mmCIF file of N, CA and C in Angstrom:
data_model
loop_
_atom_site.group_PDB
_atom_site.id
_atom_site.type_symbol
_atom_site.label_atom_id
_atom_site.label_comp_id
_atom_site.label_asym_id
_atom_site.label_seq_id
_atom_site.Cartn_x
_atom_site.Cartn_y
_atom_site.Cartn_z
ATOM 1 N N MET A 1 -11.272 24.011 -8.807
ATOM 2 C CA MET A 1 -10.037 23.335 -8.440
ATOM 3 C C MET A 1 -9.354 22.899 -9.734
ATOM 4 N N TYR A 2 -8.707 23.855 -10.374
ATOM 5 C CA TYR A 2 -8.118 23.606 -11.682
ATOM 6 C C TYR A 2 -6.706 23.038 -11.604
ATOM 7 N N ASP A 3 -6.150 22.887 -10.397
ATOM 8 C CA ASP A 3 -4.806 22.341 -10.246
ATOM 9 C C ASP A 3 -4.800 20.814 -10.276
ATOM 10 N N CYS A 4 -5.968 20.206 -10.304
ATOM 11 C CA CYS A 4 -6.083 18.747 -10.312
ATOM 12 C C CYS A 4 -6.939 18.349 -11.511
ATOM 13 N N SER A 5 -6.595 17.230 -12.121
ATOM 14 C CA SER A 5 -7.396 16.788 -13.246
ATOM 15 C C SER A 5 -7.420 15.274 -13.331
ATOM 16 N N LEU A 6 -8.583 14.777 -13.729
ATOM 17 C CA LEU A 6 -8.732 13.357 -14.023
ATOM 18 C C LEU A 6 -8.269 13.136 -15.450
ATOM 19 N N ILE A 7 -7.448 12.134 -15.658
ATOM 20 C CA ILE A 7 -6.900 11.862 -16.974
ATOM 21 C C ILE A 7 -7.191 10.412 -17.337
ATOM 22 N N TYR A 8 -7.861 10.229 -18.480
ATOM 23 C CA TYR A 8 -8.082 8.878 -18.987
ATOM 24 C C TYR A 8 -6.822 8.437 -19.705
ATOM 25 N N LEU A 9 -6.286 7.333 -19.273
ATOM 26 C CA LEU A 9 -5.057 6.780 -19.838
ATOM 27 C C LEU A 9 -5.410 5.848 -20.989
ATOM 28 N N PRO A 10 -4.486 5.663 -21.932
ATOM 29 C CA PRO A 10 -4.774 4.741 -23.032
ATOM 30 C C PRO A 10 -4.949 3.312 -22.522
ATOM 31 N N LYS A 11 -5.882 2.622 -23.126
ATOM 32 C CA LYS A 11 -6.109 1.215 -22.779
ATOM 33 C C LYS A 11 -5.986 0.403 -24.057
ATOM 34 N N VAL A 12 -4.986 -0.457 -24.106
ATOM 35 C CA VAL A 12 -4.792 -1.333 -25.247
ATOM 36 C C VAL A 12 -5.466 -2.660 -24.893
ATOM 37 N N ALA A 13 -6.609 -2.901 -25.525
ATOM 38 C CA ALA A 13 -7.408 -4.078 -25.204
ATOM 39 C C ALA A 13 -6.913 -5.295 -25.976
ATOM 40 N N ASN A 14 -6.969 -6.421 -25.304
ATOM 41 C CA ASN A 14 -6.579 -7.690 -25.908
ATOM 42 C C ASN A 14 -7.378 -8.761 -25.189
ATOM 43 N N ARG A 15 -7.772 -9.806 -25.897
ATOM 44 C CA ARG A 15 -8.558 -10.866 -25.237
ATOM 45 C C ARG A 15 -7.773 -11.548 -24.133
ATOM 46 N N ALA A 16 -6.444 -11.435 -24.164
ATOM 47 C CA ALA A 16 -5.606 -12.034 -23.121
ATOM 48 C C ALA A 16 -5.388 -11.078 -21.947
ATOM 49 N N GLY A 17 -5.950 -9.871 -22.026
ATOM 50 C CA GLY A 17 -5.799 -8.890 -20.951
ATOM 51 C C GLY A 17 -5.422 -7.533 -21.512
ATOM 52 N N ASN A 18 -5.662 -6.508 -20.754
ATOM 53 C CA ASN A 18 -5.414 -5.140 -21.199
ATOM 54 C C ASN A 18 -4.074 -4.627 -20.674
ATOM 55 N N ILE A 19 -3.565 -3.594 -21.333
ATOM 56 C CA ILE A 19 -2.348 -2.932 -20.884
ATOM 57 C C ILE A 19 -2.574 -1.427 -21.008
ATOM 58 N N THR A 20 -2.059 -0.688 -20.047
ATOM 59 C CA THR A 20 -2.121 0.772 -20.080
ATOM 60 C C THR A 20 -0.708 1.315 -19.966
ATOM 61 N N PRO A 21 -0.195 1.911 -21.059
ATOM 62 C CA PRO A 21 1.146 2.505 -21.014
ATOM 63 C C PRO A 21 1.093 3.907 -20.412
ATOM 64 N N ILE A 22 2.134 4.266 -19.658
ATOM 65 C CA ILE A 22 2.241 5.609 -19.073
ATOM 66 C C ILE A 22 3.642 6.118 -19.362
ATOM 67 N N ASN A 23 3.711 7.236 -20.072
ATOM 68 C CA ASN A 23 4.983 7.835 -20.455
ATOM 69 C C ASN A 23 5.119 9.234 -19.862
ATOM 70 N N ASN A 24 6.350 9.596 -19.486
ATOM 71 C CA ASN A 24 6.631 10.938 -18.987
ATOM 72 C C ASN A 24 6.193 11.993 -19.994
ATOM 73 N N ASN A 25 5.535 13.033 -19.486
ATOM 74 C CA ASN A 25 5.124 14.199 -20.284
ATOM 75 C C ASN A 25 4.250 13.866 -21.485
ATOM 76 N N ILE A 26 3.684 12.674 -21.509
ATOM 77 C CA ILE A 26 2.726 12.330 -22.561
ATOM 78 C C ILE A 26 1.386 12.043 -21.901
ATOM 79 N N GLU A 27 1.268 10.897 -21.245
ATOM 80 C CA GLU A 27 0.015 10.590 -20.548
ATOM 81 C C GLU A 27 -0.112 11.367 -19.239
ATOM 82 N N ILE A 28 1.007 11.634 -18.593
ATOM 83 C CA ILE A 28 0.980 12.432 -17.361
ATOM 84 C C ILE A 28 1.825 13.687 -17.575
ATOM 85 N N PRO A 29 1.464 14.788 -16.921
ATOM 86 C CA PRO A 29 2.075 16.084 -17.248
ATOM 87 C C PRO A 29 3.391 16.413 -16.527
ATOM 88 N N PHE A 30 4.209 15.406 -16.263
ATOM 89 C CA PHE A 30 5.510 15.647 -15.635
ATOM 90 C C PHE A 30 6.393 14.429 -15.827
ATOM 91 N N ASN A 31 7.676 14.577 -15.493
ATOM 92 C CA ASN A 31 8.610 13.450 -15.504
ATOM 93 C C ASN A 31 8.535 12.723 -14.172
ATOM 94 N N VAL A 32 8.383 11.426 -14.218
ATOM 95 C CA VAL A 32 8.295 10.609 -13.007
ATOM 96 C C VAL A 32 9.708 10.349 -12.474
ATOM 97 N N LYS A 33 9.913 10.695 -11.203
ATOM 98 C CA LYS A 33 11.185 10.424 -10.545
ATOM 99 C C LYS A 33 11.054 9.394 -9.430
ATOM 100 N N ARG A 34 9.798 9.099 -9.043
ATOM 101 C CA ARG A 34 9.594 8.127 -7.970
ATOM 102 C C ARG A 34 8.250 7.454 -8.177
ATOM 103 N N VAL A 35 8.208 6.151 -7.919
ATOM 104 C CA VAL A 35 6.981 5.367 -7.986
ATOM 105 C C VAL A 35 6.850 4.594 -6.684
ATOM 106 N N PHE A 36 5.654 4.612 -6.109
ATOM 107 C CA PHE A 36 5.381 3.774 -4.946
ATOM 108 C C PHE A 36 3.912 3.394 -4.972
ATOM 109 N N TYR A 37 3.550 2.414 -4.165
ATOM 110 C CA TYR A 37 2.158 2.018 -4.118
ATOM 111 C C TYR A 37 1.753 1.655 -2.708
ATOM 112 N N LEU A 38 0.493 1.897 -2.422
ATOM 113 C CA LEU A 38 -0.109 1.596 -1.125
ATOM 114 C C LEU A 38 -0.955 0.340 -1.292
ATOM 115 N N TYR A 39 -0.826 -0.590 -0.369
ATOM 116 C CA TYR A 39 -1.582 -1.841 -0.460
ATOM 117 C C TYR A 39 -1.763 -2.419 0.938
ATOM 118 N N ASP A 40 -2.525 -3.484 1.037
ATOM 119 C CA ASP A 40 -2.882 -4.103 2.320
ATOM 120 C C ASP A 40 -3.527 -3.096 3.267
ATOM 121 N N ILE A 41 -4.275 -2.168 2.706
ATOM 122 C CA ILE A 41 -4.984 -1.170 3.505
ATOM 123 C C ILE A 41 -6.328 -1.776 3.888
ATOM 124 N N PRO A 42 -6.642 -1.854 5.173
ATOM 125 C CA PRO A 42 -7.936 -2.416 5.567
ATOM 126 C C PRO A 42 -9.093 -1.644 4.931
ATOM 127 N N GLY A 43 -10.127 -2.347 4.506
ATOM 128 C CA GLY A 43 -11.293 -1.724 3.887
ATOM 129 C C GLY A 43 -11.816 -0.574 4.716
ATOM 130 N N GLY A 44 -12.119 0.545 4.062
ATOM 131 C CA GLY A 44 -12.661 1.716 4.732
ATOM 132 C C GLY A 44 -11.626 2.635 5.360
ATOM 133 N N GLU A 45 -10.358 2.246 5.349
ATOM 134 C CA GLU A 45 -9.306 3.064 5.972
ATOM 135 C C GLU A 45 -8.940 4.270 5.113
ATOM 136 N N SER A 46 -8.171 5.188 5.703
ATOM 137 C CA SER A 46 -7.740 6.416 5.032
ATOM 138 C C SER A 46 -6.228 6.536 5.059
ATOM 139 N N ARG A 47 -5.681 7.263 4.093
ATOM 140 C CA ARG A 47 -4.245 7.537 4.003
ATOM 141 C C ARG A 47 -4.068 8.975 3.539
ATOM 142 N N GLY A 48 -2.836 9.409 3.452
ATOM 143 C CA GLY A 48 -2.547 10.728 2.908
ATOM 144 C C GLY A 48 -2.706 11.815 3.954
ATOM 145 N N ALA A 49 -3.614 12.736 3.701
ATOM 146 C CA ALA A 49 -3.851 13.905 4.545
ATOM 147 C C ALA A 49 -2.588 14.750 4.658
ATOM 148 N N HIS A 50 -2.143 15.229 3.490
ATOM 149 C CA HIS A 50 -0.999 16.129 3.433
ATOM 150 C C HIS A 50 -1.004 16.851 2.082
ATOM 151 N N ALA A 51 -0.119 17.818 1.967
ATOM 152 C CA ALA A 51 0.090 18.528 0.702
ATOM 153 C C ALA A 51 1.580 18.534 0.417
ATOM 154 N N HIS A 52 1.917 18.883 -0.810
ATOM 155 C CA HIS A 52 3.316 19.033 -1.200
ATOM 156 C C HIS A 52 3.551 20.471 -1.640
ATOM 157 N N GLN A 53 4.747 20.953 -1.390
ATOM 158 C CA GLN A 53 5.119 22.297 -1.824
ATOM 159 C C GLN A 53 5.571 22.304 -3.280
ATOM 160 N N VAL A 54 6.272 21.253 -3.715
ATOM 161 C CA VAL A 54 6.874 21.202 -5.049
ATOM 162 C C VAL A 54 6.416 19.984 -5.857
ATOM 163 N N CYS A 55 6.226 18.869 -5.217
ATOM 164 C CA CYS A 55 5.991 17.592 -5.885
ATOM 165 C C CYS A 55 4.590 17.479 -6.498
ATOM 166 N N HIS A 56 4.549 17.040 -7.759
ATOM 167 C CA HIS A 56 3.303 16.639 -8.414
ATOM 168 C C HIS A 56 3.121 15.149 -8.156
ATOM 169 N N GLN A 57 1.874 14.708 -8.041
ATOM 170 C CA GLN A 57 1.591 13.287 -7.900
ATOM 171 C C GLN A 57 0.520 12.882 -8.899
ATOM 172 N N PHE A 58 0.581 11.621 -9.301
ATOM 173 C CA PHE A 58 -0.406 11.050 -10.201
ATOM 174 C C PHE A 58 -0.849 9.727 -9.589
ATOM 175 N N LEU A 59 -2.122 9.624 -9.211
ATOM 176 C CA LEU A 59 -2.653 8.452 -8.519
ATOM 177 C C LEU A 59 -3.517 7.621 -9.455
ATOM 178 N N VAL A 60 -3.372 6.307 -9.346
ATOM 179 C CA VAL A 60 -4.178 5.356 -10.111
ATOM 180 C C VAL A 60 -4.638 4.252 -9.168
ATOM 181 N N ALA A 61 -5.899 3.884 -9.257
ATOM 182 C CA ALA A 61 -6.387 2.705 -8.539
ATOM 183 C C ALA A 61 -6.004 1.499 -9.393
ATOM 184 N N ALA A 62 -4.825 0.946 -9.148
ATOM 185 C CA ALA A 62 -4.347 -0.196 -9.923
ATOM 186 C C ALA A 62 -5.239 -1.411 -9.706
ATOM 187 N N SER A 63 -5.873 -1.465 -8.539
ATOM 188 C CA SER A 63 -6.825 -2.518 -8.215
ATOM 189 C C SER A 63 -7.801 -1.952 -7.194
ATOM 190 N N GLY A 64 -9.051 -2.354 -7.272
ATOM 191 C CA GLY A 64 -10.045 -1.885 -6.308
ATOM 192 C C GLY A 64 -10.409 -0.427 -6.519
ATOM 193 N N SER A 65 -10.795 0.220 -5.420
ATOM 194 C CA SER A 65 -11.231 1.613 -5.525
ATOM 195 C C SER A 65 -10.954 2.359 -4.231
ATOM 196 N N PHE A 66 -10.911 3.673 -4.348
ATOM 197 C CA PHE A 66 -10.802 4.569 -3.200
ATOM 198 C C PHE A 66 -11.220 5.956 -3.659
ATOM 199 N N GLU A 67 -11.429 6.840 -2.702
ATOM 200 C CA GLU A 67 -11.785 8.217 -2.998
ATOM 201 C C GLU A 67 -10.631 9.120 -2.587
ATOM 202 N N VAL A 68 -10.542 10.272 -3.235
ATOM 203 C CA VAL A 68 -9.535 11.263 -2.891
ATOM 204 C C VAL A 68 -10.255 12.574 -2.608
ATOM 205 N N LEU A 69 -10.069 13.083 -1.395
ATOM 206 C CA LEU A 69 -10.611 14.386 -1.026
ATOM 207 C C LEU A 69 -9.540 15.421 -1.334
ATOM 208 N N LEU A 70 -9.850 16.341 -2.233
ATOM 209 C CA LEU A 70 -8.927 17.395 -2.660
ATOM 210 C C LEU A 70 -9.364 18.716 -2.049
ATOM 211 N N ASP A 71 -8.410 19.493 -1.572
ATOM 212 C CA ASP A 71 -8.708 20.753 -0.890
ATOM 213 C C ASP A 71 -7.645 21.766 -1.304
ATOM 214 N N ASP A 72 -8.066 22.860 -1.948
ATOM 215 C CA ASP A 72 -7.111 23.895 -2.344
ATOM 216 C C ASP A 72 -7.055 25.046 -1.346
ATOM 217 N N GLY A 73 -7.667 24.862 -0.194
ATOM 218 C CA GLY A 73 -7.713 25.902 0.825
ATOM 219 C C GLY A 73 -8.998 26.704 0.788
ATOM 220 N N LYS A 74 -9.738 26.603 -0.323
ATOM 221 C CA LYS A 74 -11.012 27.309 -0.469
ATOM 222 C C LYS A 74 -12.140 26.367 -0.854
ATOM 223 N N VAL A 75 -11.822 25.453 -1.783
ATOM 224 C CA VAL A 75 -12.830 24.538 -2.323
ATOM 225 C C VAL A 75 -12.377 23.104 -2.071
ATOM 226 N N GLN A 76 -13.334 22.256 -1.691
ATOM 227 C CA GLN A 76 -13.059 20.825 -1.539
ATOM 228 C C GLN A 76 -13.831 20.067 -2.612
ATOM 229 N N ARG A 77 -13.209 18.984 -3.091
ATOM 230 C CA ARG A 77 -13.853 18.138 -4.100
ATOM 231 C C ARG A 77 -13.469 16.700 -3.826
ATOM 232 N N MET A 78 -14.414 15.793 -3.977
ATOM 233 C CA MET A 78 -14.178 14.366 -3.806
ATOM 234 C C MET A 78 -14.148 13.712 -5.182
ATOM 235 N N VAL A 79 -13.124 12.888 -5.397
ATOM 236 C CA VAL A 79 -12.963 12.175 -6.668
ATOM 237 C C VAL A 79 -12.856 10.688 -6.352
ATOM 238 N N GLN A 80 -13.551 9.863 -7.112
ATOM 239 C CA GLN A 80 -13.432 8.418 -6.923
ATOM 240 C C GLN A 80 -12.549 7.841 -8.022
ATOM 241 N N LEU A 81 -11.581 7.036 -7.605
ATOM 242 C CA LEU A 81 -10.745 6.303 -8.545
ATOM 243 C C LEU A 81 -11.109 4.831 -8.427
ATOM 244 N N ASN A 82 -11.539 4.239 -9.533
ATOM 245 C CA ASN A 82 -12.003 2.851 -9.493
ATOM 246 C C ASN A 82 -11.747 2.087 -10.783
ATOM 247 N N ARG A 83 -10.930 2.658 -11.681
ATOM 248 C CA ARG A 83 -10.570 1.992 -12.928
ATOM 249 C C ARG A 83 -9.077 2.170 -13.162
ATOM 250 N N PRO A 84 -8.360 1.138 -13.556
ATOM 251 C CA PRO A 84 -6.904 1.248 -13.695
ATOM 252 C C PRO A 84 -6.442 2.093 -14.884
ATOM 253 N N TYR A 85 -7.373 2.571 -15.705
ATOM 254 C CA TYR A 85 -7.015 3.442 -16.818
ATOM 255 C C TYR A 85 -7.451 4.893 -16.576
ATOM 256 N N LEU A 86 -7.767 5.205 -15.320
ATOM 257 C CA LEU A 86 -8.140 6.561 -14.932
ATOM 258 C C LEU A 86 -7.177 7.028 -13.849
ATOM 259 N N GLY A 87 -6.534 8.159 -14.078
ATOM 260 C CA GLY A 87 -5.577 8.679 -13.107
ATOM 261 C C GLY A 87 -5.945 10.077 -12.662
ATOM 262 N N LEU A 88 -5.430 10.459 -11.506
ATOM 263 C CA LEU A 88 -5.675 11.783 -10.940
ATOM 264 C C LEU A 88 -4.353 12.504 -10.760
ATOM 265 N N HIS A 89 -4.201 13.629 -11.447
ATOM 266 C CA HIS A 89 -3.019 14.480 -11.286
ATOM 267 C C HIS A 89 -3.297 15.445 -10.133
ATOM 268 N N ILE A 90 -2.425 15.434 -9.132
ATOM 269 C CA ILE A 90 -2.529 16.348 -8.002
ATOM 270 C C ILE A 90 -1.309 17.260 -8.039
ATOM 271 N N ALA A 91 -1.555 18.529 -8.257
ATOM 272 C CA ALA A 91 -0.479 19.518 -8.336
ATOM 273 C C ALA A 91 -0.016 19.906 -6.930
ATOM 274 N N PRO A 92 1.164 20.504 -6.825
ATOM 275 C CA PRO A 92 1.618 21.001 -5.525
ATOM 276 C C PRO A 92 0.616 22.020 -4.962
ATOM 277 N N GLY A 93 0.580 22.114 -3.648
ATOM 278 C CA GLY A 93 -0.301 23.082 -3.008
ATOM 279 C C GLY A 93 -1.732 22.623 -2.853
ATOM 280 N N ILE A 94 -1.980 21.330 -3.031
ATOM 281 C CA ILE A 94 -3.316 20.757 -2.834
ATOM 282 C C ILE A 94 -3.245 19.774 -1.676
ATOM 283 N N TRP A 95 -4.124 19.944 -0.698
ATOM 284 C CA TRP A 95 -4.236 19.004 0.419
ATOM 285 C C TRP A 95 -5.032 17.817 -0.095
ATOM 286 N N ALA A 96 -4.482 16.617 0.016
ATOM 287 C CA ALA A 96 -5.154 15.426 -0.499
ATOM 288 C C ALA A 96 -5.200 14.337 0.564
ATOM 289 N N SER A 97 -6.357 13.698 0.647
ATOM 290 C CA SER A 97 -6.562 12.568 1.554
ATOM 291 C C SER A 97 -7.191 11.439 0.767
ATOM 292 N N GLU A 98 -6.623 10.250 0.875
ATOM 293 C CA GLU A 98 -7.197 9.072 0.235
ATOM 294 C C GLU A 98 -8.082 8.368 1.255
ATOM 295 N N LEU A 99 -9.322 8.095 0.871
ATOM 296 C CA LEU A 99 -10.332 7.613 1.810
ATOM 297 C C LEU A 99 -11.063 6.388 1.259
ATOM 298 N N ASN A 100 -11.692 5.665 2.165
ATOM 299 C CA ASN A 100 -12.646 4.611 1.804
ATOM 300 C C ASN A 100 -12.087 3.581 0.829
ATOM 301 N N PHE A 101 -10.921 3.049 1.148
ATOM 302 C CA PHE A 101 -10.317 2.017 0.312
ATOM 303 C C PHE A 101 -11.168 0.756 0.345
ATOM 304 N N SER A 102 -11.395 0.181 -0.818
ATOM 305 C CA SER A 102 -12.052 -1.124 -0.854
ATOM 306 C C SER A 102 -11.013 -2.179 -0.462
ATOM 307 N N SER A 103 -11.477 -3.311 0.030
ATOM 308 C CA SER A 103 -10.555 -4.384 0.414
ATOM 309 C C SER A 103 -9.749 -4.836 -0.790
ATOM 310 N N GLY A 104 -8.456 -5.005 -0.613
ATOM 311 C CA GLY A 104 -7.587 -5.472 -1.673
ATOM 312 C C GLY A 104 -7.177 -4.410 -2.679
ATOM 313 N N SER A 105 -7.505 -3.163 -2.409
ATOM 314 C CA SER A 105 -7.163 -2.128 -3.379
ATOM 315 C C SER A 105 -5.675 -1.789 -3.350
ATOM 316 N N ILE A 106 -5.198 -1.284 -4.482
ATOM 317 C CA ILE A 106 -3.813 -0.851 -4.630
ATOM 318 C C ILE A 106 -3.829 0.546 -5.220
ATOM 319 N N CYS A 107 -3.199 1.488 -4.523
ATOM 320 C CA CYS A 107 -3.064 2.862 -4.997
ATOM 321 C C CYS A 107 -1.649 3.038 -5.525
ATOM 322 N N LEU A 108 -1.520 3.187 -6.837
ATOM 323 C CA LEU A 108 -0.241 3.416 -7.487
ATOM 324 C C LEU A 108 -0.007 4.921 -7.549
ATOM 325 N N VAL A 109 1.172 5.363 -7.092
ATOM 326 C CA VAL A 109 1.498 6.789 -7.078
ATOM 327 C C VAL A 109 2.779 7.017 -7.868
ATOM 328 N N MET A 110 2.714 7.941 -8.820
ATOM 329 C CA MET A 110 3.897 8.387 -9.554
ATOM 330 C C MET A 110 4.143 9.829 -9.155
ATOM 331 N N ALA A 111 5.384 10.143 -8.773
ATOM 332 C CA ALA A 111 5.705 11.467 -8.247
ATOM 333 C C ALA A 111 6.780 12.135 -9.093
ATOM 334 N N SER A 112 6.727 13.457 -9.138
ATOM 335 C CA SER A 112 7.678 14.236 -9.935
ATOM 336 C C SER A 112 9.014 14.434 -9.235
ATOM 337 N N GLU A 113 9.076 14.100 -7.951
ATOM 338 C CA GLU A 113 10.291 14.339 -7.166
ATOM 339 C C GLU A 113 10.647 13.090 -6.359
ATOM 340 N N VAL A 114 11.914 12.939 -6.035
ATOM 341 C CA VAL A 114 12.308 11.899 -5.099
ATOM 342 C C VAL A 114 11.807 12.316 -3.713
ATOM 343 N N TYR A 115 11.745 11.368 -2.793
ATOM 344 C CA TYR A 115 11.217 11.667 -1.465
ATOM 345 C C TYR A 115 12.042 12.741 -0.773
ATOM 346 N N SER A 116 11.336 13.718 -0.208
ATOM 347 C CA SER A 116 11.956 14.764 0.598
ATOM 348 C C SER A 116 10.974 15.137 1.699
ATOM 349 N N ALA A 117 11.315 14.853 2.932
ATOM 350 C CA ALA A 117 10.429 15.157 4.056
ATOM 351 C C ALA A 117 10.104 16.648 4.116
ATOM 352 N N GLU A 118 11.037 17.487 3.665
ATOM 353 C CA GLU A 118 10.843 18.942 3.717
ATOM 354 C C GLU A 118 9.753 19.414 2.755
ATOM 355 N N ASP A 119 9.436 18.623 1.733
ATOM 356 C CA ASP A 119 8.422 19.008 0.754
ATOM 357 C C ASP A 119 7.004 18.805 1.281
ATOM 358 N N TYR A 120 6.841 17.967 2.292
ATOM 359 C CA TYR A 120 5.521 17.641 2.823
ATOM 360 C C TYR A 120 5.014 18.735 3.748
ATOM 361 N N ILE A 121 3.719 19.032 3.633
ATOM 362 C CA ILE A 121 3.001 19.844 4.617
ATOM 363 C C ILE A 121 2.015 18.883 5.263
ATOM 364 N N ARG A 122 2.272 18.515 6.504
ATOM 365 C CA ARG A 122 1.475 17.467 7.160
ATOM 366 C C ARG A 122 0.448 18.016 8.154
ATOM 367 N N ASP A 123 0.499 19.302 8.410
ATOM 368 C CA ASP A 123 -0.412 19.937 9.359
ATOM 369 C C ASP A 123 -1.330 20.882 8.588
ATOM 370 N N TYR A 124 -2.651 20.759 8.789
ATOM 371 C CA TYR A 124 -3.596 21.550 7.995
ATOM 372 C C TYR A 124 -3.462 23.043 8.255
ATOM 373 N N GLU A 125 -3.171 23.436 9.486
ATOM 374 C CA GLU A 125 -2.983 24.863 9.780
ATOM 375 C C GLU A 125 -1.766 25.411 9.036
ATOM 376 N N SER A 126 -0.698 24.629 8.961
ATOM 377 C CA SER A 126 0.490 25.034 8.191
ATOM 378 C C SER A 126 0.158 25.117 6.708
ATOM 379 N N PHE A 127 -0.699 24.223 6.232
ATOM 380 C CA PHE A 127 -1.139 24.259 4.844
ATOM 381 C C PHE A 127 -1.877 25.567 4.555
ATOM 382 N N LYS A 128 -2.778 25.964 5.454
ATOM 383 C CA LYS A 128 -3.519 27.207 5.243
ATOM 384 C C LYS A 128 -2.581 28.412 5.217
ATOM 385 N N LEU A 129 -1.545 28.408 6.062
ATOM 386 C CA LEU A 129 -0.550 29.479 6.034
ATOM 387 C C LEU A 129 0.228 29.462 4.708
ATOM 388 N N PHE A 130 0.589 28.287 4.238
ATOM 389 C CA PHE A 130 1.292 28.137 2.960
ATOM 390 C C PHE A 130 0.448 28.714 1.817
ATOM 391 N N LYS A 131 -0.850 28.430 1.833
ATOM 392 C CA LYS A 131 -1.743 28.898 0.772
ATOM 393 C C LYS A 131 -1.979 30.401 0.831
ATOM 394 N N SER A 132 -1.807 31.011 1.997
ATOM 395 C CA SER A 132 -2.071 32.449 2.128
ATOM 396 C C SER A 132 -0.886 33.303 1.673
ATOM 397 N N LYS A 133 0.253 32.667 1.365
ATOM 398 C CA LYS A 133 1.443 33.418 0.924
ATOM 399 C C LYS A 133 1.318 33.881 -0.500
#
């Protein structure tokens, strides 16, 4: 599954607290056009379960932890995000589901595109057809 990669982000340590800078096309491999975050998710709940045709996404566990199930139509891989300086790049054409959120977790998402309902593939059978083209 070479379309997805874990990326360690820079961590500037300070006794008063750490900071992690994220810049377009430097720390993440695309220009960010949209940022959103998921929060107040009950512990153990799931989100996502879709793919994108064009949009790249970069996920960070800004707080707490969760797992991401990645599926390219042939191979599945589970990735755990549990540090705010570790991000997951998800390329278009990957079915992704966020699972097993810890209580109080925050999933920060940076996307390469503004929201477009037409870009989403929300049905797994449609995803398999998309991948077979």
